[in-house]
Short mmCIF file of C-alpha atoms in Angstrom, two decimals:
data_model
loop_
_atom_site.label_atom_id
_atom_site.label_comp_id
_atom_site.label_asym_id
_atom_site.label_seq_id
_atom_site.Cartn_x
_atom_site.Cartn_y
_atom_site.Cartn_z
CA UNK A 1 21.24 -3.57 -12.31
CA UNK A 2 24.24 -2.14 -13.75
CA UNK A 3 27.72 -3.64 -12.93
CA UNK A 4 28.71 -0.15 -10.98
CA UNK A 5 25.62 -0.76 -8.94
CA UNK A 6 26.60 -3.82 -7.70
CA UNK A 7 29.26 -2.27 -5.46
CA UNK A 8 27.40 -0.10 -3.09
CA UNK A 9 24.92 -1.27 -0.22
CA UNK A 10 22.76 1.25 1.14
CA UNK A 11 23.23 0.46 4.94
CA UNK A 12 21.41 3.48 6.17
CA UNK A 13 18.81 5.31 3.50
CA UNK A 14 17.75 8.79 3.46
CA UNK A 15 14.86 10.47 1.65
CA UNK A 16 16.84 13.81 1.22
CA UNK A 17 20.50 13.51 2.45
CA UNK A 18 22.58 16.44 2.98
CA UNK A 19 25.66 14.25 3.03
CA UNK A 20 26.67 10.62 2.25
CA UNK A 21 29.36 8.57 3.72
CA UNK A 22 30.87 5.48 1.87
CA UNK A 23 32.68 3.01 3.94
CA UNK A 24 35.11 0.52 2.42
CA UNK A 25 35.85 -2.76 4.30
CA UNK A 26 39.46 -4.46 5.33
CA UNK A 27 41.00 -7.25 3.53
CA UNK A 28 38.50 -10.10 3.42
CA UNK A 29 35.82 -8.10 5.03
CA UNK A 30 32.41 -7.26 3.61
CA UNK A 31 29.47 -4.37 3.47
CA UNK A 32 27.94 -6.17 6.41
CA UNK A 33 30.68 -5.08 8.50
CA UNK A 34 29.24 -1.69 8.83
CA UNK A 35 25.74 -2.81 9.31
CA UNK A 36 25.83 -1.73 12.96
CA UNK A 37 26.77 1.75 11.79
CA UNK A 38 23.25 2.47 10.30
CA UNK A 39 21.58 3.27 13.67
CA UNK A 40 24.36 5.63 14.21
CA UNK A 41 23.55 8.22 11.44
CA UNK A 42 20.87 10.58 11.75
CA UNK A 43 18.26 10.83 9.30
CA UNK A 44 19.71 13.29 6.87
CA UNK A 45 23.04 11.18 6.47
CA UNK A 46 23.20 8.27 3.84
CA UNK A 47 25.38 5.47 4.56
CA UNK A 48 26.64 3.09 2.12
CA UNK A 49 29.25 0.27 2.06
CA UNK A 50 31.23 -1.06 -0.73
CA UNK A 51 30.39 -4.88 -1.57
CA UNK A 52 33.60 -6.38 -2.94
CA UNK A 53 33.23 -9.44 -5.13
CA UNK A 54 33.43 -12.89 -4.07
CA UNK A 55 31.81 -12.80 -0.69
CA UNK A 56 28.41 -12.58 0.63
CA UNK A 57 25.66 -11.80 -1.93
CA UNK A 58 28.41 -11.53 -4.48
CA UNK A 59 29.79 -14.85 -3.58
CA UNK A 60 29.85 -16.14 -7.10
CA UNK A 61 31.34 -12.84 -8.69
CA UNK A 62 34.95 -13.33 -9.41
CA UNK A 63 37.48 -12.08 -6.85
CA UNK A 64 39.19 -8.81 -7.76
CA UNK A 65 42.98 -9.62 -8.21
CA UNK A 66 44.30 -5.91 -8.37
CA UNK A 67 43.78 -2.78 -6.64
CA UNK A 68 42.65 -1.12 -9.92
CA UNK A 69 39.67 -3.91 -10.13
CA UNK A 70 38.46 -2.58 -6.72
CA UNK A 71 38.78 1.16 -7.33
CA UNK A 72 37.47 1.55 -10.94
CA UNK A 73 33.98 0.09 -10.15
CA UNK A 74 33.89 2.04 -7.00
CA UNK A 75 34.76 5.30 -8.79
CA UNK A 76 31.82 4.69 -11.35
CA UNK A 77 29.26 4.43 -8.55
CA UNK A 78 30.71 7.09 -6.39
CA UNK A 79 30.75 9.52 -9.25
CA UNK A 80 27.04 9.24 -9.42
CA UNK A 81 26.92 10.52 -5.94
CA UNK A 82 28.33 13.86 -6.19
CA UNK A 83 25.32 15.78 -6.20
CA UNK A 84 25.67 15.72 -2.30
CA UNK A 85 28.76 16.15 -0.32
CA UNK A 86 30.62 12.99 -0.24
CA UNK A 87 32.74 11.56 2.59
CA UNK A 88 34.83 8.22 2.28
CA UNK A 89 35.86 6.00 4.92
CA UNK A 90 38.30 2.88 4.72
CA UNK A 91 39.55 0.36 7.26
CA UNK A 92 42.84 -1.29 6.54
CA UNK A 93 43.10 -2.27 3.02
CA UNK A 94 39.83 -0.23 2.73
CA UNK A 95 41.79 2.61 3.51
CA UNK A 96 44.11 2.49 0.68
CA UNK A 97 40.97 1.51 -1.69
CA UNK A 98 39.28 4.86 -0.44
CA UNK A 99 42.61 7.00 -0.85
CA UNK A 100 42.82 5.65 -4.53
CA UNK A 101 38.81 6.27 -5.26
CA UNK A 102 39.09 10.15 -3.76
CA UNK A 103 42.36 10.55 -5.64
CA UNK A 104 40.51 9.31 -8.94
CA UNK A 105 37.03 11.32 -8.10
CA UNK A 106 39.26 14.56 -7.97
CA UNK A 107 41.65 13.95 -10.95
CA UNK A 108 39.12 12.50 -13.13
CA UNK A 109 35.81 14.04 -12.03
CA UNK A 110 37.36 17.11 -10.41
CA UNK A 111 35.41 16.14 -7.38
CA UNK A 112 36.55 17.52 -3.81
CA UNK A 113 35.04 15.09 -1.31
CA UNK A 114 34.13 16.46 2.24
CA UNK A 115 36.68 14.34 3.76
CA UNK A 116 38.80 11.13 3.68
CA UNK A 117 38.83 9.06 6.82
CA UNK A 118 41.38 6.19 7.00
CA UNK A 119 41.49 3.60 9.67
CA UNK A 120 44.02 0.85 10.86
CA UNK A 121 46.50 1.58 8.06
CA UNK A 122 49.60 3.38 7.82
CA UNK A 123 50.27 6.21 5.46
CA UNK A 124 51.41 5.69 2.09
CA UNK A 125 55.53 4.52 2.14
CA UNK A 126 55.07 3.48 5.81
CA UNK A 127 52.91 0.12 5.23
CA UNK A 128 54.38 -2.78 7.00
CA UNK A 129 54.17 -6.31 5.21
CA UNK A 130 54.74 -9.62 6.76
CA UNK A 131 57.81 -11.40 6.31
CA UNK A 132 56.26 -14.22 4.34
CA UNK A 133 53.30 -13.69 1.91
CA UNK A 134 49.90 -14.16 3.66
CA UNK A 135 48.08 -14.52 0.36
CA UNK A 136 50.13 -18.02 -0.34
CA UNK A 137 50.72 -19.00 3.28
CA UNK A 138 49.47 -22.64 4.43
CA UNK A 139 45.81 -22.46 5.80
CA UNK A 140 46.80 -23.15 9.31
CA UNK A 141 49.26 -20.08 9.33
CA UNK A 142 46.91 -17.72 7.42
CA UNK A 143 44.19 -18.80 10.05
CA UNK A 144 46.55 -18.31 13.33
CA UNK A 145 47.21 -14.83 11.68
CA UNK A 146 43.56 -14.10 11.34
CA UNK A 147 42.92 -15.08 14.94
CA UNK A 148 45.50 -12.65 16.35
CA UNK A 149 44.30 -9.99 14.24
CA UNK A 150 40.75 -10.18 15.37
CA UNK A 151 37.65 -8.86 13.65
CA UNK A 152 36.51 -12.31 12.11
CA UNK A 153 34.21 -14.39 14.28
CA UNK A 154 36.39 -16.90 15.87
CA UNK A 155 33.78 -19.87 15.47
CA UNK A 156 34.20 -19.68 11.71
CA UNK A 157 37.78 -21.14 12.09
CA UNK A 158 36.49 -24.34 13.63
CA UNK A 159 34.18 -24.98 10.33
CA UNK A 160 36.06 -26.12 7.33
CA UNK A 161 32.97 -25.57 5.03
CA UNK A 162 32.99 -21.66 6.12
CA UNK A 163 36.77 -21.61 5.80
CA UNK A 164 36.58 -22.86 2.31
CA UNK A 165 34.23 -20.01 1.49
CA UNK A 166 35.98 -17.10 3.05
CA UNK A 167 39.71 -17.89 2.69
CA UNK A 168 39.80 -17.20 -1.06
CA UNK A 169 38.62 -13.69 -0.64
CA UNK A 170 41.25 -13.27 2.04
CA UNK A 171 44.00 -14.50 -0.02
CA UNK A 172 42.95 -12.51 -2.80
CA UNK A 173 42.73 -9.04 -0.73
CA UNK A 174 46.00 -10.14 0.62
CA UNK A 175 47.62 -10.48 -2.46
CA UNK A 176 46.35 -7.05 -3.42
CA UNK A 177 47.80 -5.48 -0.52
CA UNK A 178 51.18 -7.02 -0.93
CA UNK A 179 51.22 -6.00 -4.67
CA UNK A 180 49.91 -2.36 -4.22
CA UNK A 181 52.10 0.58 -4.84
CA UNK A 182 50.67 4.07 -4.18
CA UNK A 183 53.08 5.82 -6.24
CA UNK A 184 53.35 9.68 -6.04
CA UNK A 185 51.21 10.50 -3.28
CA UNK A 186 52.42 13.76 -1.83
CA UNK A 187 49.67 16.56 -1.92
CA UNK A 188 47.37 14.73 -4.25
CA UNK A 189 44.10 15.72 -2.63
CA UNK A 190 42.43 18.86 -1.66
CA UNK A 191 40.42 17.33 0.82
CA UNK A 192 40.76 17.01 4.65
CA UNK A 193 42.27 13.80 5.71
CA UNK A 194 41.71 11.97 9.11
CA UNK A 195 43.69 8.90 10.10
CA UNK A 196 42.20 6.70 13.06
CA UNK A 197 44.12 3.94 14.61
CA UNK A 198 44.10 1.54 17.65
CA UNK A 199 46.77 2.32 20.31
CA UNK A 200 47.57 -1.42 20.56
CA UNK A 201 47.86 -1.99 16.74
CA UNK A 202 50.99 -3.68 16.30
CA UNK A 203 51.16 -2.61 12.72
CA UNK A 204 50.09 1.13 12.91
CA UNK A 205 51.49 3.70 15.40
CA UNK A 206 51.32 7.41 15.74
CA UNK A 207 54.07 8.00 13.56
CA UNK A 208 52.81 5.83 10.58
CA UNK A 209 49.35 7.33 10.70
CA UNK A 210 50.61 10.64 10.79
CA UNK A 211 52.33 9.71 7.31
CA UNK A 212 48.68 10.20 5.84
CA UNK A 213 49.50 14.03 6.34
CA UNK A 214 51.62 14.30 3.14
CA UNK A 215 48.55 12.95 1.04
CA UNK A 216 46.64 16.17 1.26
CA UNK A 217 47.00 19.88 0.72
CA UNK A 218 44.10 20.45 3.24
CA UNK A 219 43.90 19.86 7.00
CA UNK A 220 44.94 16.62 8.62
CA UNK A 221 44.21 14.97 12.06
CA UNK A 222 45.10 11.71 13.41
CA UNK A 223 43.15 10.15 16.49
CA UNK A 224 43.71 6.93 18.30
CA UNK A 225 41.16 4.70 20.04
CA UNK A 226 41.83 2.05 22.68
CA UNK A 227 42.30 -1.51 21.16
CA UNK A 228 43.99 -3.26 18.58
CA UNK A 229 43.66 -3.40 14.82
CA UNK A 230 40.02 -3.94 15.21
CA UNK A 231 39.52 -1.35 17.69
CA UNK A 232 36.46 -0.07 15.92
CA UNK A 233 34.30 -2.91 16.74
CA UNK A 234 34.24 -1.53 20.30
CA UNK A 235 34.14 2.14 19.50
CA UNK A 236 32.14 2.32 16.65
CA UNK A 237 29.77 4.79 18.04
CA UNK A 238 32.40 7.30 19.18
CA UNK A 239 34.20 6.63 15.73
CA UNK A 240 31.17 7.72 13.96
CA UNK A 241 30.36 10.65 16.43
CA UNK A 242 33.96 11.86 15.72
CA UNK A 243 33.52 11.54 11.77
CA UNK A 244 30.18 13.11 11.52
CA UNK A 245 31.33 16.06 13.66
CA UNK A 246 34.12 16.72 11.31
CA UNK A 247 31.90 17.05 8.31
CA UNK A 248 29.63 19.28 10.27
CA UNK A 249 26.79 16.80 10.97
CA UNK A 250 25.73 15.94 14.67
CA UNK A 251 25.44 12.21 15.34
CA UNK A 252 22.09 10.33 15.73
CA UNK A 253 20.79 10.48 19.33
#
């Protein structure tokens, strides 16, 4: 397996896809977060999810410490998928990773993706950071933050052995988010951008989601769903239907 090929898991294969969707997980998240989306994609849509190092079946791989360390390998593998229309979706930290991948694919490979779908993340320049660094916070404080945020099986927090496995990846990802600077982002994409967010998310609202509009010279749309930061765990079907409809594909029935 080439190093780049370690980075994408096929969640829903397609023998002859008319389009591909690549999904980027949140901080501390893994490719399995999108496993439930496989049945939601029709037979002519190939669904893949990014496998960040240091978790699940890449548990022994060194953790990424910079945004570039996440972006460059994903670009390498996504560049091999450009024989078909390509859509990128990212949630929370994954939205920033997906944006950087889309920008690199366009700037380096001249590729105009079908669409960039960002979720649970404020647009560049509008990101909110906690008053205290979560990447270096005490375990108890970090766990309490994760409980409030949702998205992780709460039973995990009651097992020290499991915490020992997952907290390093979460800390590393939070460090990436805390150090990330998008730089010049105005009008850098030619692809349509869609921003999704939960209407009860304490860190993303209509204004901060709308800030993504500045990143594209094409169309922009924002849509909210009921719920908090991990609204998509309850509204995956509706979200997938909306995403596919915007790239001209009817959802699976």
